[in-house]
Amino acid sequence: MTQRLVVIGNGMAGARTVEEILARNGDFTVTMFGDEPYGNYNRIMLSNLLAGVETEEGIFLNDLSWYQENGITLNAGVKIARIDKDSKIVIAEDGSATPYDKLIIATGSYSWTPPMKNVHNPKRGYHQGVFAFRTLDDTRGMIRYARDHERAVVIGGGLLGLEAARGLQNHVSHVTLLHAMGHLMERQLDPKAGAMLQASVEGKLGIEVVTNAMTTEILGKDRVTGVKLADGRVIDCDVVVIAAGIRPNTEMVANSGLPVERGIVVDDQMRVEGEQDIYSVGECAQHRGNLYGLVAPLWDQAKVLADHITGTTEVAYTGSKLHTKLKVAGIDVASMGLIAPEHDTDEVVVYNEPKKGVYKQLIIRDDVLVGAVLVGDNSKAASLIQAFDRGTPLPEERAGLIFDLGGAVEESAEDMPDDAQVCNCNGVSKGAICGAVADGCKTVSGVMDKTRAGKGCGTCKPLVQRIVEWANGGAAEEDPAASWYVPGVPMPKPELMAAIRKYELKSVSSVFDTLVPGAQHDAKSKMGLASLLKMMWADEYVDERDARFINDRVHGNIQRDGTFSVVPQMKGGVTTPAQLRKIAEVAEKYDVPMVKLTGGQRIDLLGVPKEKLPAMWADLDMPSGYAYAKSFRTVKTCVGSDFCRFGVGDSTALGIALEERYQGLEGPGKMKLAVTGCPRNCAEAYVKDLGVVAIDGGRWEIYVGGAAGAHIRKGDLLTTVDSPEEVIRLTGRFLQYYRENANWLERTYSFVPRIGVDRIREIVVEDSDGIAAALDAAVEEAVQAYKDPWKERAEPATPGQFRTSLPLTVLPQVPVRS
Amino acid sequence: MTISAIEKTVIGSIDDIPLGEGRTFTVEDEMIAVFRLRDGSLRAVSAVCPHKGGPLADGQIDNRVVVCPLHLFSWDLATGCSQSGQPPITVYPVRVDGDLIVLGE
């Protein structure tokens, strides 16, 4: 039966809770009461409104039409005077009574005014020229008044006070910030960070800051002329803004006989203590002794309340870990957990660069982050907040926690404008990502599928994740498929491989038929599965043409216009005049629009129509280099010892030997290698999936996990060996270990740090797990199973295999037969 | 969902399209990609990807979707609706008649 839900409070908490209830199809007729005569708006954005970077329109979360569309009766500007819990009605100040079956109290907070003389005018509330900073009306009044005045004082050096000071600079020429405590933001920052922030606020923004400043009196009779401090100092001003803190709005609730301590006392289901049908959420609610004044906990509470009220029984709010990450008056500040160590054993990591205004402090207990303060640089805030929230063990390299060590700089999701391009491959903006979230995609992978963001080179994935989390209000929903190897088969890699072995599944279709509920095939999983099966079964793999990507079906690399490129094999980058001549002749004969050297030291014949491929391959009569698929690609080499003055090892010969042996090897990601003949590194071996560097004394260093593509990473030294044979053997063993253990599309630059190079060394070099022989045997089997795929070039494997799929040329019309 | 009315046309033999693949045909100046699903049935959609003009007939399919080979945007083969934020593609009626592929109602 439809129940009557009444919500007192139309702010962020009240409206959000109603949104959550609507999203769960709760069967309610909803009536809302709000003090303010508006729909609900984002109070956090009032600072931006004051600063002139946001319009009033832009801060509304739900305008009045939202209430209409959702059948909500909104009583805006109507204040509730009393709750009669026995009769289950709420009585408004205008005398009207509204019955409820369920009641939610979300009355939020009011701006607290510290005791000081002359702050109120007996006739009209605040003294003219004195403003609180809490509501849209406060902000409007402040802007109107400040416009005609010169000097402003802001009382309160917390977040809000700083924001107010920054915003007021837009309207008056001089702003002084008074803070009663010893340093700014003392609840979030330690004294050093507070001092650093103060220096930035003064130096960069030109806001005068006075700490230990207890304001005792507003001076001036008809208009404000200044404020007086406890120590007798007088600060001249004509506008005063009070931002000294907030207090929960609980008076009416307490007067109605409900339990109120610091806030309205609620249990883990957000029920008011002792009440079955009355709930409270947001800043006015006191949960397990805590009051929350930030938006993220409020959203968690709204979810729990909505779940509970719509019938989910097993749901509880257990409190929130508090963290903030924001620009305070234009300066990056982040804070979470402890601001000072509590135990002797707490590890404190501090970085302090006063000249730049950068300060970072971490407090670590038992390898877990229990507190962090960042000022002046928030680039690592997102990952620290994640580590703090989840309590995950921290990496040994603490420096990486506070600096970007060669990685991409983390942009703040919140600070980016809507039209900022996030995915530079597929041209996806922050707005498009947020739009997908708003349309109901709550998981990172869901948003990536929907928008294609992060589906190009993949470097933007962490940013996409942060934006999705931000758009979701702090955390994206867990995607159950996140741990699956491919999206269409509900199993992580080890389980999937075990099942494939158990049922002896040797073709892609048999995997779908056996392991997917409903035997549903999935086009997007085929490539990953084909690669996995080929790795597992070598020559026993049952090749199905529809499991092949187009490149594998026609043995060319598809280009943006639907043509293909032909890349003759050129092992180690070495060729002969005869080969060059032949390539040139073929290129001329087939009118190849572009002949290009590739990054992998090969010749690329670009722009070949599909239908010309077989004839071209026949004329070339050279094997193709692997220029496609997730497979072993090339081995780049330098000149080496034969000709180079500095070469200490024959990199060319070793590169050719490696390429010859491991050609065509498929894996979860591309495998690009290089061998360089001396540490001058002309072949760029330090930034390859596996790079080999000749060093003096006939020895070879092997690096793994390097990258110089979308990601740049210097490989980790795996080991140093004495002979080329040893390099070839360990290369195969490492690649096989990677093939068996990496996630689909996980390149070595992610895989190696994930497993850890020390662990990989134990397994691959020292054989700590006793699997080295098995790895060697598996890679040997794969090598033996290699077949030159270009053998089928003369004889199409399927009808129309090489027929064009694009209107590059006008196709003959199909005759119409009736 | 866009379904195009097209005159009934026999466009070739079912053997022209291997199971699980697609081929392009031109009918009445329209480029149409016809796919033969693993269950033997056919689907026909406009042949050019609305994203960057990729050849959909070269895409990978299952029984529901086709994935463009260029940037892996995907469409529902029955409705033409994009699954990845792109405009819809046109769906054409197609069926098997004996061993012939018949396009249009």
Tab-separated table of N, CA, C and O in Angstrom, chain A residues 288-328:
chain	number	residue	atom	x	y	z
A	288	ARG	N	26.358	7.094	16.132
A	288	ARG	CA	27.442	6.551	16.969
A	288	ARG	C	28.296	7.689	17.535
A	288	ARG	O	29.532	7.633	17.518
A	289	GLY	N	27.637	8.742	17.929
A	289	GLY	CA	28.331	9.856	18.574
A	289	GLY	C	28.936	10.862	17.608
A	289	GLY	O	29.467	11.881	18.022
A	290	ASN	N	28.881	10.572	16.317
A	290	ASN	CA	29.520	11.465	15.352
A	290	ASN	C	28.503	12.290	14.561
A	290	ASN	O	27.435	11.805	14.211
A	291	LEU	N	28.918	13.536	14.295
A	291	LEU	CA	28.164	14.381	13.370
A	291	LEU	C	29.020	14.511	12.121
A	291	LEU	O	30.231	14.622	12.209
A	292	TYR	N	28.384	14.481	10.973
A	292	TYR	CA	29.148	14.613	9.729
A	292	TYR	C	28.742	15.878	8.991
A	292	TYR	O	27.564	16.118	8.769
A	293	GLY	N	29.736	16.669	8.610
A	293	GLY	CA	29.458	17.909	7.894
A	293	GLY	C	29.970	17.881	6.470
A	293	GLY	O	30.140	18.916	5.842
A	294	LEU	N	30.237	16.684	5.967
A	294	LEU	CA	30.734	16.576	4.586
A	294	LEU	C	29.707	15.829	3.753
A	294	LEU	O	28.831	15.146	4.286
A	295	VAL	N	29.867	15.940	2.462
A	295	VAL	CA	28.807	15.429	1.610
A	295	VAL	C	28.870	13.901	1.413
A	295	VAL	O	27.839	13.240	1.317
A	296	ALA	N	30.076	13.326	1.408
A	296	ALA	CA	30.178	11.896	1.115
A	296	ALA	C	29.460	11.024	2.166
A	296	ALA	O	28.688	10.130	1.808
A	297	PRO	N	29.682	11.277	3.470
A	297	PRO	CA	28.961	10.480	4.460
A	297	PRO	C	27.446	10.635	4.339
A	297	PRO	O	26.691	9.673	4.497
A	298	LEU	N	27.057	11.847	4.006
A	298	LEU	CA	25.626	12.122	3.866
A	298	LEU	C	25.023	11.242	2.767
A	298	LEU	O	23.916	10.715	2.887
A	299	TRP	N	25.768	11.052	1.673
A	299	TRP	CA	25.263	10.222	0.586
A	299	TRP	C	25.224	8.750	0.995
A	299	TRP	O	24.318	8.021	0.610
A	300	ASP	N	26.203	8.331	1.781
A	300	ASP	CA	26.167	6.953	2.279
A	300	ASP	C	24.925	6.746	3.137
A	300	ASP	O	24.228	5.739	3.046
A	301	GLN	N	24.680	7.737	3.992
A	301	GLN	CA	23.510	7.642	4.873
A	301	GLN	C	22.227	7.586	4.052
A	301	GLN	O	21.320	6.801	4.342
A	302	ALA	N	22.156	8.426	3.014
A	302	ALA	CA	20.948	8.467	2.192
A	302	ALA	C	20.678	7.109	1.560
A	302	ALA	O	19.538	6.646	1.501
A	303	LYS	N	21.745	6.446	1.138
A	303	LYS	CA	21.586	5.128	0.506
A	303	LYS	C	21.034	4.109	1.495
A	303	LYS	O	20.132	3.344	1.189
A	304	VAL	N	21.631	4.109	2.693
A	304	VAL	CA	21.203	3.139	3.704
A	304	VAL	C	19.741	3.391	4.090
A	304	VAL	O	18.927	2.461	4.162
A	305	LEU	N	19.430	4.662	4.288
A	305	LEU	CA	18.055	4.994	4.661
A	305	LEU	C	17.091	4.544	3.563
A	305	LEU	O	16.051	3.919	3.826
A	306	ALA	N	17.453	4.821	2.311
A	306	ALA	CA	16.575	4.463	1.189
A	306	ALA	C	16.427	2.949	1.086
A	306	ALA	O	15.325	2.435	0.882
A	307	ASP	N	17.525	2.237	1.258
A	307	ASP	CA	17.453	0.768	1.220
A	307	ASP	C	16.512	0.269	2.303
A	307	ASP	O	15.631	-0.553	2.071
A	308	HIS	N	16.733	0.786	3.493
A	308	HIS	CA	15.972	0.297	4.634
A	308	HIS	C	14.481	0.595	4.487
A	308	HIS	O	13.621	-0.266	4.694
A	309	ILE	N	14.173	1.813	4.087
A	309	ILE	CA	12.775	2.232	4.054
A	309	ILE	C	12.015	1.556	2.913
A	309	ILE	O	10.800	1.439	2.930
A	310	THR	N	12.780	1.084	1.907
A	310	THR	CA	12.112	0.387	0.805
A	310	THR	C	12.183	-1.134	0.987
A	310	THR	O	11.911	-1.888	0.068
A	311	GLY	N	12.587	-1.564	2.180
A	311	GLY	CA	12.399	-2.976	2.503
A	311	GLY	C	13.630	-3.850	2.517
A	311	GLY	O	13.530	-5.040	2.753
A	312	THR	N	14.812	-3.294	2.267
A	312	THR	CA	16.007	-4.122	2.375
A	312	THR	C	16.372	-4.222	3.850
A	312	THR	O	16.607	-3.206	4.498
A	313	THR	N	16.403	-5.416	4.355
A	313	THR	CA	16.587	-5.547	5.801
A	313	THR	C	18.057	-5.542	6.224
A	313	THR	O	18.425	-4.954	7.215
A	314	GLU	N	18.887	-6.204	5.430
A	314	GLU	CA	20.285	-6.358	5.836
A	314	GLU	C	21.112	-5.146	5.420
A	314	GLU	O	21.959	-5.239	4.542
A	315	VAL	N	20.843	-4.010	5.983
A	315	VAL	CA	21.604	-2.851	5.564
A	315	VAL	C	21.901	-2.000	6.791
A	315	VAL	O	21.062	-1.868	7.687
A	316	ALA	N	23.108	-1.512	6.858
A	316	ALA	CA	23.492	-0.725	8.031
A	316	ALA	C	24.520	0.321	7.626
A	316	ALA	O	25.377	0.075	6.778
A	317	TYR	N	24.397	1.481	8.231
A	317	TYR	CA	25.419	2.507	8.079
A	317	TYR	C	26.332	2.385	9.289
A	317	TYR	O	25.854	2.399	10.425
A	318	THR	N	27.606	2.214	9.039
A	318	THR	CA	28.490	1.971	10.176
A	318	THR	C	29.443	3.132	10.410
A	318	THR	O	30.420	3.013	11.125
A	319	GLY	N	29.158	4.252	9.768
A	319	GLY	CA	30.023	5.420	9.934
A	319	GLY	C	30.876	5.630	8.699
A	319	GLY	O	30.983	4.747	7.852
A	320	SER	N	31.474	6.795	8.605
A	320	SER	CA	32.303	7.106	7.436
A	320	SER	C	33.683	7.536	7.887
A	320	SER	O	33.840	8.139	8.940
A	321	LYS	N	34.651	7.189	7.062
A	321	LYS	CA	35.996	7.719	7.285
A	321	LYS	C	36.030	9.084	6.630
A	321	LYS	O	35.675	9.220	5.462
A	322	LEU	N	36.458	10.060	7.372
A	322	LEU	CA	36.367	11.416	6.853
A	322	LEU	C	37.602	11.808	6.049
A	322	LEU	O	38.729	11.613	6.487
A	323	HIS	N	37.335	12.307	4.891
A	323	HIS	CA	38.433	12.888	4.128
A	323	HIS	C	37.906	14.065	3.326
A	323	HIS	O	36.742	14.111	2.965
A	324	THR	N	38.786	15.030	3.100
A	324	THR	CA	38.413	16.152	2.250
A	324	THR	C	39.513	16.363	1.239
A	324	THR	O	40.683	16.150	1.527
A	325	LYS	N	39.102	16.747	0.080
A	325	LYS	CA	40.080	17.052	-0.973
A	325	LYS	C	39.461	18.184	-1.768
A	325	LYS	O	38.400	18.021	-2.344
A	326	LEU	N	40.092	19.314	-1.713
A	326	LEU	CA	39.474	20.451	-2.380
A	326	LEU	C	40.478	21.553	-2.596
A	326	LEU	O	41.618	21.483	-2.147
A	327	LYS	N	39.997	22.537	-3.318
A	327	LYS	CA	40.791	23.739	-3.448
A	327	LYS	C	40.246	24.689	-2.406
A	327	LYS	O	39.069	25.029	-2.437
A	328	VAL	N	41.065	25.063	-1.458
A	328	VAL	CA	40.640	26.047	-0.480
A	328	VAL	C	41.141	27.384	-0.980
A	328	VAL	O	42.346	27.593	-1.071
